[in-house]
Coordinates of N, CA and C in Angstrom, one line a residue:
V43 N 1.2 -1.2 0.1 CA -0.2 -0.2 0.1 C 0.8 1.4 0.0
E44 N 1.7 1.1 0.7 CA 2.6 2.2 0.7 C 3.5 2.4 -0.6
L45 N 3.8 1.4 -1.7 CA 4.4 1.9 -2.4 C 3.1 2.1 -3.5
W46 N 1.7 1.7 -3.3 CA 0.7 2.1 -4.3 C 1.0 3.8 -3.9
A47 N 0.7 4.3 -3.1 CA 0.5 5.1 -2.9 C 1.8 6.2 -3.1
G48 N 2.8 5.8 -2.8 CA 4.1 6.1 -3.4 C 3.5 6.4 -5.2
A49 N 3.4 5.4 -5.5 CA 3.9 5.5 -6.9 C 2.2 6.7 -7.7
T50 N 1.5 6.3 -6.8 CA 0.2 7.6 -7.5 C 0.9 8.9 -7.5
V51 N 1.1 8.9 -6.0 CA 1.5 10.5 -5.9 C 2.7 11.4 -7.0
A52 N 4.1 10.0 -7.3 CA 5.3 10.3 -8.5 C 4.5 10.7 -9.9
A53 N 3.2 9.6 -10.1 CA 2.5 9.7 -10.9 C 2.0 11.7 -11.4
G54 N 1.6 11.7 -10.6 CA 0.9 12.6 -10.6 C 1.7 14.2 -10.5
L55 N 2.8 13.8 -10.2 CA 3.9 14.9 -10.3 C 4.3 14.9 -11.9
V56 N 4.8 13.9 -11.8 CA 5.3 13.8 -13.3 C 4.6 14.8 -14.0
A57 N 2.9 13.9 -14.4 CA 1.4 14.2 -15.2 C 1.8 15.8 -14.9
A58 N 1.7 16.5 -14.3 CA 1.6 17.9 -14.1 C 2.8 18.4 -14.2
A59 N 3.6 18.2 -14.1 CA 4.8 18.6 -15.2 C 5.1 18.7 -16.5
M60 N 4.4 17.5 -17.4 CA 4.5 17.1 -18.5 C 3.0 18.2 -18.7
S61 N 2.0 18.1 -18.6 CA 0.9 18.6 -18.6 C 0.1 18.8 -17.6
P62 N -1.0 19.9 -17.1 CA -1.9 20.0 -16.4 C -2.9 18.4 -16.3
G63 N -3.4 18.5 -17.7 CA -4.5 17.1 -17.9 C -4.2 16.4 -17.8
L64 N -3.0 16.2 -18.0 CA -3.0 14.4 -17.7 C -3.0 13.8 -16.1
V65 N -3.0 14.4 -15.4 CA -3.0 14.7 -13.7 C -4.1 13.3 -13.4
P66 N -5.3 13.6 -13.8 CA -6.5 12.5 -13.8 C -6.4 11.1 -14.5
P67 N -5.7 11.1 -16.1 CA -5.6 10.0 -16.3 C -4.6 9.3 -15.9
A68 N -3.4 9.8 -15.0 CA -1.9 9.2 -14.9 C -2.6 8.6 -13.2
L69 N -3.3 9.4 -12.8 CA -3.7 9.0 -11.6 C -5.2 8.0 -11.3
L70 N -6.0 8.0 -12.7 CA -6.8 6.2 -12.6 C -5.9 5.6 -13.0
L71 N -5.0 5.5 -13.7 CA -4.1 4.4 -14.3 C -3.3 3.9 -13.1
T72 N -3.0 4.9 -12.5 CA -1.6 4.1 -11.2 C -2.5 3.5 -10.4
V73 N -3.8 4.2 -9.7 CA -4.8 3.7 -9.0 C -5.1 2.3 -9.5
G74 N -5.5 2.1 -10.8 CA -6.1 0.3 -11.3 C -4.7 -0.1 -11.7
G75 N -4.1 0.5 -12.2 CA -2.8 -0.6 -12.6 C -2.0 -1.1 -11.0
A76 N -2.0 -0.6 -10.0 CA -1.2 -1.4 -8.7 C -2.1 -3.2 -8.8
P77 N -3.1 -2.9 -8.7 CA -4.2 -4.2 -8.1 C -3.4 -4.8 -9.4
A78 N -3.9 -4.4 -10.4 CA -3.4 -5.6 -11.7 C -2.6 -6.4 -11.7
A79 N -1.7 -4.8 -11.5 CA 0.3 -5.8 -11.4 C 0.1 -6.4 -10.1
L80 N -0.7 -6.8 -9.0 CA -0.5 -7.5 -7.9 C -0.8 -9.0 -8.5
W81 N -2.4 -9.1 -8.8 CA -3.0 -10.2 -9.4 C -2.0 -11.0 -10.7
V82 N -1.6 -9.9 -11.6 CA -0.5 -10.8 -12.4 C 0.5 -11.2 -11.7
L83 N 1.6 -11.0 -10.8 CA 2.2 -11.4 -9.7 C 1.4 -12.7 -9.0
R84 N 0.7 -12.1 -8.7 CA -0.2 -13.4 -7.9 C 0.1 -15.1 -8.8
T85 N -0.6 -14.6 -9.9 CA -1.1 -15.4 -10.6 C 0.2 -16.1 -11.3
R86 N 1.2 -15.6 -11.8 CA 2.5 -15.9 -11.7 C 3.3 -16.9 -10.8
A87 N 2.9 -16.3 -9.9 CA 3.3 -17.2 -8.0 C 3.1 -18.4 -8.1
R88 N 1.5 -18.6 -8.1 CA 0.9 -19.9 -8.0 C 1.2 -20.7 -9.5
R89 N 1.4 -20.5 -10.5 CA 2.0 -21.0 -11.4 C 3.1 -21.7 -11.2
R90 N 4.5 -20.6 -10.7 CA 5.6 -21.4 -10.0 C 5.3 -22.6 -8.2
Y91 N 4.6 -22.4 -8.2 CA 4.0 -22.9 -6.7 C 3.3 -24.2 -7.7
A92 N 2.4 -24.7 -8.3 CA 1.9 -25.4 -8.8 C 2.8 -26.3 -9.5
S93 N 3.9 -25.8 -10.0 CA 5.1 -26.6 -10.7 C 6.1 -27.5 -10.0
A94 N 5.9 -26.9 -9.1 CA 6.6 -27.6 -8.0 C 6.9 -28.6 -6.9
L95 N 5.0 -29.0 -7.7 CA 4.7 -30.3 -6.6 C 5.0 -31.4 -7.2
P96 N 4.7 -31.7 -8.6 CA 5.2 -32.9 -9.1 C 6.8 -33.0 -8.9
P97 N 7.6 -32.1 -8.8 CA 9.1 -32.6 -8.2 C 9.2 -33.4 -6.5
A98 N 8.2 -32.1 -6.1 CA 8.5 -33.2 -4.4 C 7.9 -34.1 -4.0
L99 N 6.6 -34.7 -4.8 CA 6.1 -35.9 -4.9 C 7.2 -37.1 -5.4
E100 N 8.0 -36.8 -6.2 CA 8.8 -37.3 -6.7 C 9.5 -37.7 -5.6
Q101 N 9.8 -36.9 -5.1 CA 11.4 -36.8 -4.1 C 11.1 -37.4 -2.9
I102 N 9.7 -37.3 -2.5 CA 9.0 -38.1 -1.2 C 9.0 -39.9 -1.7
A103 N 8.8 -39.6 -2.9 CA 8.5 -41.1 -3.4 C 10.1 -41.5 -3.5
A104 N 10.9 -41.0 -3.2 CA 12.4 -41.8 -3.3 C 12.7 -42.3 -2.3
H105 N 12.0 -41.2 -1.2 CA 12.6 -41.2 0.3 C 12.1 -42.8 0.8
L106 N 11.0 -42.6 0.4 CA 10.0 -44.3 0.4 C 10.4 -45.4 0.4
R107 N 10.9 -45.0 -1.2 CA 11.6 -46.8 -2.2 C 13.2 -47.2 -1.2
G108 N 14.0 -45.2 -0.4 CA 15.0 -45.8 0.3 C 14.9 -46.5 1.5
G109 N 13.7 -46.7 2.3 CA 13.1 -46.7 3.4 C 13.0 -45.9 4.5
G110 N 12.9 -44.8 4.0 CA 12.4 -43.2 4.4 C 10.9 -43.3 5.0
T111 N 10.3 -42.5 5.3 CA 9.3 -41.8 5.5 C 8.6 -40.6 5.1
V112 N 7.3 -40.5 4.7 CA 6.9 -39.5 4.0 C 7.5 -38.1 5.4
A113 N 7.7 -38.2 6.8 CA 8.0 -37.4 7.5 C 9.4 -36.7 6.7
H114 N 10.0 -37.5 6.4 CA 11.8 -37.3 6.6 C 11.8 -36.8 5.0
G115 N 10.4 -37.2 4.0 CA 10.9 -36.7 2.5 C 10.0 -34.8 3.2
V116 N 9.3 -34.7 3.7 CA 8.8 -33.2 4.1 C 10.0 -32.5 5.0
A117 N 10.5 -32.8 6.0 CA 11.7 -32.4 6.3 C 12.6 -32.1 5.6
A118 N 13.0 -32.8 4.5 CA 13.8 -32.4 3.6 C 13.7 -31.1 2.7
L119 N 12.4 -31.5 2.0 CA 11.7 -30.4 1.0 C 11.5 -28.8 2.5
A120 N 11.4 -29.3 3.1 CA 10.8 -27.6 4.1 C 12.6 -27.2 4.5
G121 N 13.8 -28.2 4.2 CA 15.2 -27.6 4.6 C 15.2 -26.5 3.5
G122 N 14.8 -27.1 2.4 CA 15.3 -27.1 0.7 C 14.9 -25.3 1.0
D123 N 15.1 -24.8 0.2 CA 14.5 -23.1 -0.8 C 13.4 -23.1 -1.7
G124 N 13.0 -24.3 -1.9 CA 11.9 -24.0 -2.8 C 10.5 -23.4 -2.8
P125 N 9.8 -23.3 -3.8 CA 8.6 -22.4 -3.6 C 7.8 -23.3 -2.5
L126 N 7.9 -24.3 -2.2 CA 7.0 -25.6 -1.0 C 7.7 -25.2 0.6
A127 N 8.8 -24.8 0.3 CA 9.7 -24.4 1.7 C 8.6 -24.3 3.0
G128 N 8.7 -22.9 3.1 CA 7.7 -22.1 3.8 C 6.5 -22.8 4.2
D129 N 5.7 -23.3 3.2 CA 3.9 -24.2 3.8 C 4.6 -25.2 4.3
L130 N 5.9 -26.2 4.2 CA 6.1 -27.6 4.6 C 6.7 -27.2 6.2
R131 N 8.1 -26.4 5.9 CA 7.9 -26.3 7.4 C 6.6 -25.6 8.8
R132 N 5.8 -24.7 7.9 CA 4.9 -25.1 8.9 C 4.0 -26.5 9.2
V133 N 4.0 -27.2 7.9 CA 3.3 -28.5 8.4 C 4.4 -29.4 9.5
Q134 N 5.6 -29.1 9.1 CA 6.3 -29.8 9.8 C 6.6 -29.6 11.3
A135 N 6.4 -28.4 12.0 CA 6.6 -27.5 13.1 C 5.0 -28.2 14.2
R136 N 4.0 -28.6 13.1 CA 2.4 -28.8 13.7 C 2.3 -29.9 13.9
A137 N 3.8 -31.3 13.2 CA 3.6 -32.6 13.4 C 4.6 -32.8 14.7
D138 N 5.5 -31.8 15.0 CA 6.6 -32.2 15.8 C 5.7 -31.2 17.3
L139 N 4.7 -30.8 17.2 CA 4.4 -30.4 18.1 C 3.0 -31.5 19.0
G140 N 3.1 -32.2 17.6 CA 2.2 -33.3 18.4 C 0.7 -33.6 17.5
V141 N 0.4 -32.9 16.6 CA -0.9 -32.7 15.9 C -0.8 -34.1 15.1
G142 N 0.2 -35.1 14.7 CA 0.5 -35.8 13.6 C 0.8 -35.1 12.5
L143 N 1.4 -35.8 11.6 CA 2.1 -35.3 10.4 C 0.3 -35.6 8.9
A144 N -0.8 -36.5 9.5 CA -1.5 -36.5 8.8 C -2.5 -35.1 8.7
D145 N -2.6 -35.0 10.1 CA -3.6 -33.5 10.5 C -2.8 -32.4 10.1
A146 N -1.2 -32.6 10.4 CA -0.6 -31.1 9.5 C -0.9 -30.8 8.7
L147 N -0.7 -32.3 7.7 CA -1.0 -32.0 6.1 C -2.9 -31.2 5.8
A148 N -3.5 -32.2 6.0 CA -4.7 -31.6 6.3 C -5.0 -29.9 6.6
A149 N -4.2 -29.1 7.1 CA -4.8 -28.1 7.3 C -3.4 -27.1 6.1
W150 N -3.1 -27.8 5.5 CA -2.6 -27.2 4.6 C -3.2 -26.7 3.4
P151 N -3.9 -27.1 2.7 CA -4.6 -26.9 1.8 C -5.6 -24.8 2.5
L152 N -5.8 -25.8 3.0 CA -6.8 -24.0 4.2 C -5.7 -23.2 3.9
E153 N -4.3 -23.3 4.1 CA -3.3 -22.1 3.8 C -3.2 -21.5 2.5
R154 N -3.4 -22.6 1.6 CA -2.6 -22.1 0.1 C -3.5 -22.7 -0.6
D155 N -4.5 -21.4 -1.5 CA -5.0 -21.5 -2.3 C -4.8 -22.5 -3.4
V156 N -4.0 -23.5 -3.8 CA -3.9 -23.9 -5.5 C -4.6 -25.6 -5.4
G157 N -5.4 -25.0 -6.3 CA -5.9 -26.2 -6.7 C -5.1 -27.9 -6.3
D158 N -4.4 -28.0 -6.6 CA -3.5 -29.7 -6.9 C -3.1 -29.7 -5.6
I159 N -3.1 -28.6 -4.6 CA -2.8 -28.8 -3.2 C -3.2 -29.9 -2.4
R160 N -4.8 -30.1 -2.7 CA -5.7 -31.2 -1.5 C -5.5 -32.0 -2.4
A161 N -5.1 -32.7 -3.4 CA -4.7 -34.1 -3.6 C -3.6 -34.4 -3.6
V162 N -2.4 -33.5 -3.1 CA -1.1 -33.8 -3.1 C -1.5 -33.9 -1.3
A163 N -1.9 -33.5 -0.1 CA -1.7 -33.6 0.9 C -2.7 -34.3 1.2
G164 N -3.9 -34.9 0.8 CA -4.2 -36.5 0.8 C -3.4 -37.2 0.3
A165 N -2.8 -37.4 -0.7 CA -2.1 -38.7 -1.2 C -0.8 -38.2 0.0
L166 N -0.1 -37.6 0.2 CA 1.1 -38.0 1.8 C 0.3 -38.3 2.7
A167 N -1.1 -38.0 3.3 CA -1.4 -38.7 4.5 C -1.9 -39.9 4.4
V168 N -2.1 -40.5 3.2 CA -2.2 -42.1 2.8 C -0.8 -42.9 3.1
A169 N 0.0 -42.3 2.3 CA 1.4 -42.5 2.3 C 1.9 -42.5 3.6
E170 N 1.6 -41.9 4.2 CA 2.2 -41.9 5.9 C 1.5 -43.2 6.6
T171 N 0.2 -43.8 5.9 CA 0.4 -44.5 7.0 C 0.7 -45.8 5.7
L172 N 0.4 -46.0 4.8 CA 0.8 -47.4 4.4 C 2.3 -47.2 4.0
G173 N 3.1 -46.6 3.8 CA 4.8 -46.3 4.0 C 5.3 -46.7 2.2
G174 N 6.3 -47.5 2.4 CA 7.0 -47.7 0.7 C 6.3 -48.1 0.0
R175 N 4.6 -48.9 0.4 CA 4.0 -49.7 -0.4 C 3.7 -48.2 -1.8
S176 N 3.1 -47.2 -1.3 CA 2.5 -45.9 -1.7 C 3.5 -45.1 -2.8
A177 N 4.7 -45.1 -3.1 CA 6.2 -45.0 -3.7 C 5.2 -45.0 -5.0
H178 N 4.7 -45.9 -5.8 CA 4.5 -46.0 -6.9 C 3.2 -45.1 -7.5
A179 N 2.5 -45.2 -6.7 CA 1.0 -43.4 -6.2 C 1.2 -42.8 -6.2
L180 N 2.9 -42.4 -5.3 CA 2.9 -40.5 -5.6 C 3.7 -40.4 -6.8
D181 N 4.1 -41.5 -7.3 CA 4.6 -41.4 -8.9 C 3.6 -41.1 -9.8
G182 N 2.9 -41.6 -10.0 CA 1.7 -41.9 -10.5 C 1.1 -39.9 -10.4
L183 N 0.8 -40.0 -9.5 CA 0.0 -38.4 -9.5 C 1.2 -37.0 -9.5
A184 N 2.3 -37.6 -9.3 CA 3.2 -36.4 -10.1 C 3.5 -36.2 -11.8
A185 N 3.0 -37.5 -12.4 CA 3.2 -37.9 -13.7 C 1.8 -37.1 -14.3
S186 N 0.5 -37.4 -13.4 CA -0.8 -36.8 -14.1 C -0.8 -35.3 -13.6
L187 N -0.1 -34.6 -12.5 CA 0.1 -33.1 -12.3 C 0.8 -32.6 -13.2
R188 N 2.4 -33.2 -13.9 CA 2.5 -32.8 -14.5 C 2.1 -32.4 -16.2
D189 N 1.6 -33.6 -16.3 CA 0.7 -33.5 -17.5 C -0.2 -32.4 -17.8
R190 N -1.1 -32.4 -16.4 CA -1.9 -31.0 -16.7 C -1.3 -29.7 -16.4
I191 N 0.0 -29.5 -16.2 CA 0.8 -28.5 -16.0 C 1.3 -28.3 -17.3
G192 N 1.7 -29.3 -18.1 CA 2.2 -29.3 -19.5 C 1.1 -28.5 -20.9
A193 N -0.2 -29.4 -20.7 CA -1.4 -29.0 -21.4 C -1.2 -27.2 -20.7
V194 N -1.5 -27.1 -19.8 CA -2.0 -25.3 -19.4 C -0.8 -24.4 -20.3
A195 N 0.2 -25.3 -19.9 CA 1.3 -24.2 -20.2 C 1.0 -23.6 -22.1
E196 N 1.0 -25.3 -22.5 CA 0.5 -25.3 -24.0 C -0.3 -24.4 -24.4
S197 N -1.4 -24.3 -23.6 CA -2.5 -23.7 -24.1 C -2.1 -21.7 -24.0
R198 N -1.1 -21.9 -22.8 CA -1.2 -20.3 -22.9 C -0.1 -20.1 -23.8
S199 N 1.3 -20.9 -24.1 CA 1.7 -20.5 -25.5 C 1.3 -20.6 -27.0
L200 N -0.3 -21.4 -27.1 CA -0.3 -21.0 -28.4 C -1.8 -19.7 -28.6
S201 N -2.0 -19.3 -27.2 CA -2.8 -18.2 -26.7 C -1.8 -16.9 -26.9
A202 N -0.4 -17.0 -26.8 CA 0.7 -15.8 -26.6 C 0.3 -14.5 -27.4
Q203 N 0.2 -15.1 -28.8 CA -0.2 -14.1 -29.9 C -1.0 -12.7 -29.9
A204 N -2.0 -13.8 -29.1 CA -3.6 -12.6 -29.5 C -3.6 -12.2 -27.7
R205 N -2.8 -12.6 -26.5 CA -2.8 -11.7 -25.8 C -1.7 -10.3 -26.0
L206 N -1.1 -11.1 -26.3 CA 0.2 -9.7 -26.7 C -0.4 -9.4 -27.6
S207 N -1.5 -9.1 -29.0 CA -2.3 -8.2 -29.5 C -3.6 -7.6 -28.9
A208 N -3.7 -8.2 -27.7 CA -5.0 -7.4 -27.0 C -4.2 -6.8 -26.0
V209 N -2.7 -6.9 -25.2 CA -2.5 -5.5 -24.9 C -2.0 -5.0 -25.5
V210 N -1.2 -4.8 -26.5 CA -1.4 -3.6 -27.4 C -2.3 -3.0 -28.0
V211 N -2.7 -3.1 -28.3 CA -4.4 -2.5 -28.8 C -4.8 -1.7 -27.5
G212 N -4.8 -2.3 -26.3 CA -5.4 -1.6 -25.6 C -4.8 -0.7 -24.9
A213 N -3.4 -0.5 -24.9 CA -2.6 0.3 -24.5 C -2.2 1.2 -25.3
S214 N -2.3 1.2 -26.7 CA -2.4 1.9 -27.7 C -2.9 3.6 -27.2
P215 N -4.0 3.7 -27.0 CA -4.6 4.6 -26.4 C -4.3 5.6 -25.1
L216 N -3.7 4.9 -24.5 CA -3.5 5.6 -23.5 C -1.6 5.8 -24.0
A217 N -1.0 5.2 -24.7 CA 0.3 5.6 -25.2 C 0.1 6.8 -25.9
Y218 N -0.9 6.9 -27.1 CA -0.8 8.5 -27.8 C -1.2 9.3 -27.2
L219 N -2.1 9.4 -26.1 CA -2.7 10.5 -24.9 C -1.1 10.9 -24.5
V220 N -0.5 10.1 -23.5 CA 1.0 10.7 -23.3 C 1.7 11.6 -24.0
F221 N 1.5 11.0 -25.7 CA 2.2 11.4 -27.0 C 1.6 12.5 -27.1
S222 N 0.5 13.1 -27.1 CA -0.3 14.3 -27.3 C 0.3 15.1 -26.6
A223 N 0.0 14.5 -24.7 CA 0.6 15.9 -24.4 C 1.6 16.0 -24.4
L224 N 2.6 15.6 -25.2 CA 4.2 16.0 -24.6 C 4.2 16.4 -26.3
V225 N 3.8 16.1 -27.5 CA 3.6 17.0 -28.4 C 2.9 18.5 -28.8
D226 N 1.5 17.9 -28.5 CA 0.5 19.2 -28.5 C -0.1 19.2 -26.7
P227 N 0.5 19.9 -25.8 CA -0.5 20.5 -24.1 C -1.9 20.4 -24.8
E228 N -2.0 21.6 -25.5 CA -3.5 22.0 -25.8 C -4.4 21.5 -25.8
S229 N -4.3 20.1 -26.6 CA -5.4 19.1 -27.2 C -5.6 18.1 -25.7
V230 N -4.4 18.1 -25.1 CA -4.8 17.6 -23.4 C -6.2 18.3 -23.0
G231 N -5.3 19.5 -23.1 CA -5.8 20.8 -22.5 C -7.6 21.1 -22.9
L232 N -8.1 20.8 -23.7 CA -9.4 20.6 -24.5 C -10.2 19.4 -24.3
L233 N -9.1 18.8 -23.9 CA -9.7 17.2 -23.3 C -10.6 17.0 -21.8
V234 N -9.8 17.9 -21.0 CA -9.8 18.3 -19.7 C -11.0 19.1 -19.0
G235 N -10.5 19.9 -20.4 CA -10.8 21.4 -19.9 C -12.7 21.9 -20.4
T236 N -13.0 21.0 -21.3 CA -14.0 21.5 -21.7 C -15.7 20.1 -21.5
G237 N -16.4 20.4 -21.8 CA -17.6 19.3 -21.6 C -17.6 18.7 -22.4
A238 N -17.3 18.5 -23.8 CA -17.3 17.9 -25.0 C -15.9 16.4 -24.4
G239 N -14.7 17.4 -24.0 CA -13.7 16.8 -23.8 C -13.5 15.2 -23.1
R240 N -14.6 16.2 -21.8 CA -14.5 15.5 -21.0 C -15.6 14.2 -20.9
V241 N -16.1 14.2 -22.0 CA -17.4 13.3 -22.4 C -16.4 12.4 -22.9
C242 N -15.6 12.5 -23.6 CA -14.7 12.2 -24.7 C -13.9 11.4 -23.7
L243 N -13.1 11.6 -22.7 CA -11.9 11.2 -22.1 C -13.1 10.3 -21.4
G244 N -14.0 10.7 -20.6 CA -14.7 9.3 -20.1 C -15.1 7.9 -20.7
L245 N -15.7 8.8 -21.9 CA -16.6 7.3 -22.7 C -14.8 6.2 -22.9
G246 N -13.9 7.3 -23.2 CA -12.5 6.4 -23.6 C -12.5 5.7 -22.6
L247 N -12.0 6.2 -21.0 CA -11.9 5.6 -19.6 C -12.9 4.0 -19.3
L248 N -13.9 4.4 -20.3 CA -14.6 3.2 -19.8 C -14.7 1.8 -21.0
L249 N -14.2 2.6 -21.8 CA -14.3 1.6 -23.1 C -12.9 0.8 -22.4
E250 N -11.4 1.2 -22.1 CA -10.6 0.5 -22.0 C -10.6 -0.1 -20.8
A251 N -11.4 0.8 -20.0 CA -11.4 -0.6 -18.6 C -12.4 -1.9 -19.3

């Protein structure tokens, strides 16, 4: 929120230095752009998190084949620096307090809203009971999750050109507004200083939204 407020103030000052008429659009863009950027970053973080689940399952399956337990595999992942490490450290801490690993894993999906977490936590809870016999099942779940992630990545790759075109088309009017303010400040003054101009600006921003 502090960065958001600072960016809004900075955008207003820069816009005022360029052209007073740019101040309202700059403030609107900054106020709306910060939540959009946060949503994009959070979506990317969720994808990175989901991509880390199949390797984690395979690592725990390898521990089971080597005579270890699910708890040993969780501890090894919690001691690393991967995307899952923080959550698994909390799981391990609950288990160490006497809750039990199965119950500690049950709280994991409640804290992390990623679609595949529930299946992973349930599989690990069952594997804790069955031991090494469940290693093959964990590998199968990892392969299934990897296939799903690959399908999503392929669909994003196939639609990348269309999404980029949408960004360019959407950003072009805003870029032209800034360019017009630099080249011909009076045009922006008419846009925000007259009734017809304000109607045009309002309709344009509405269509952009």
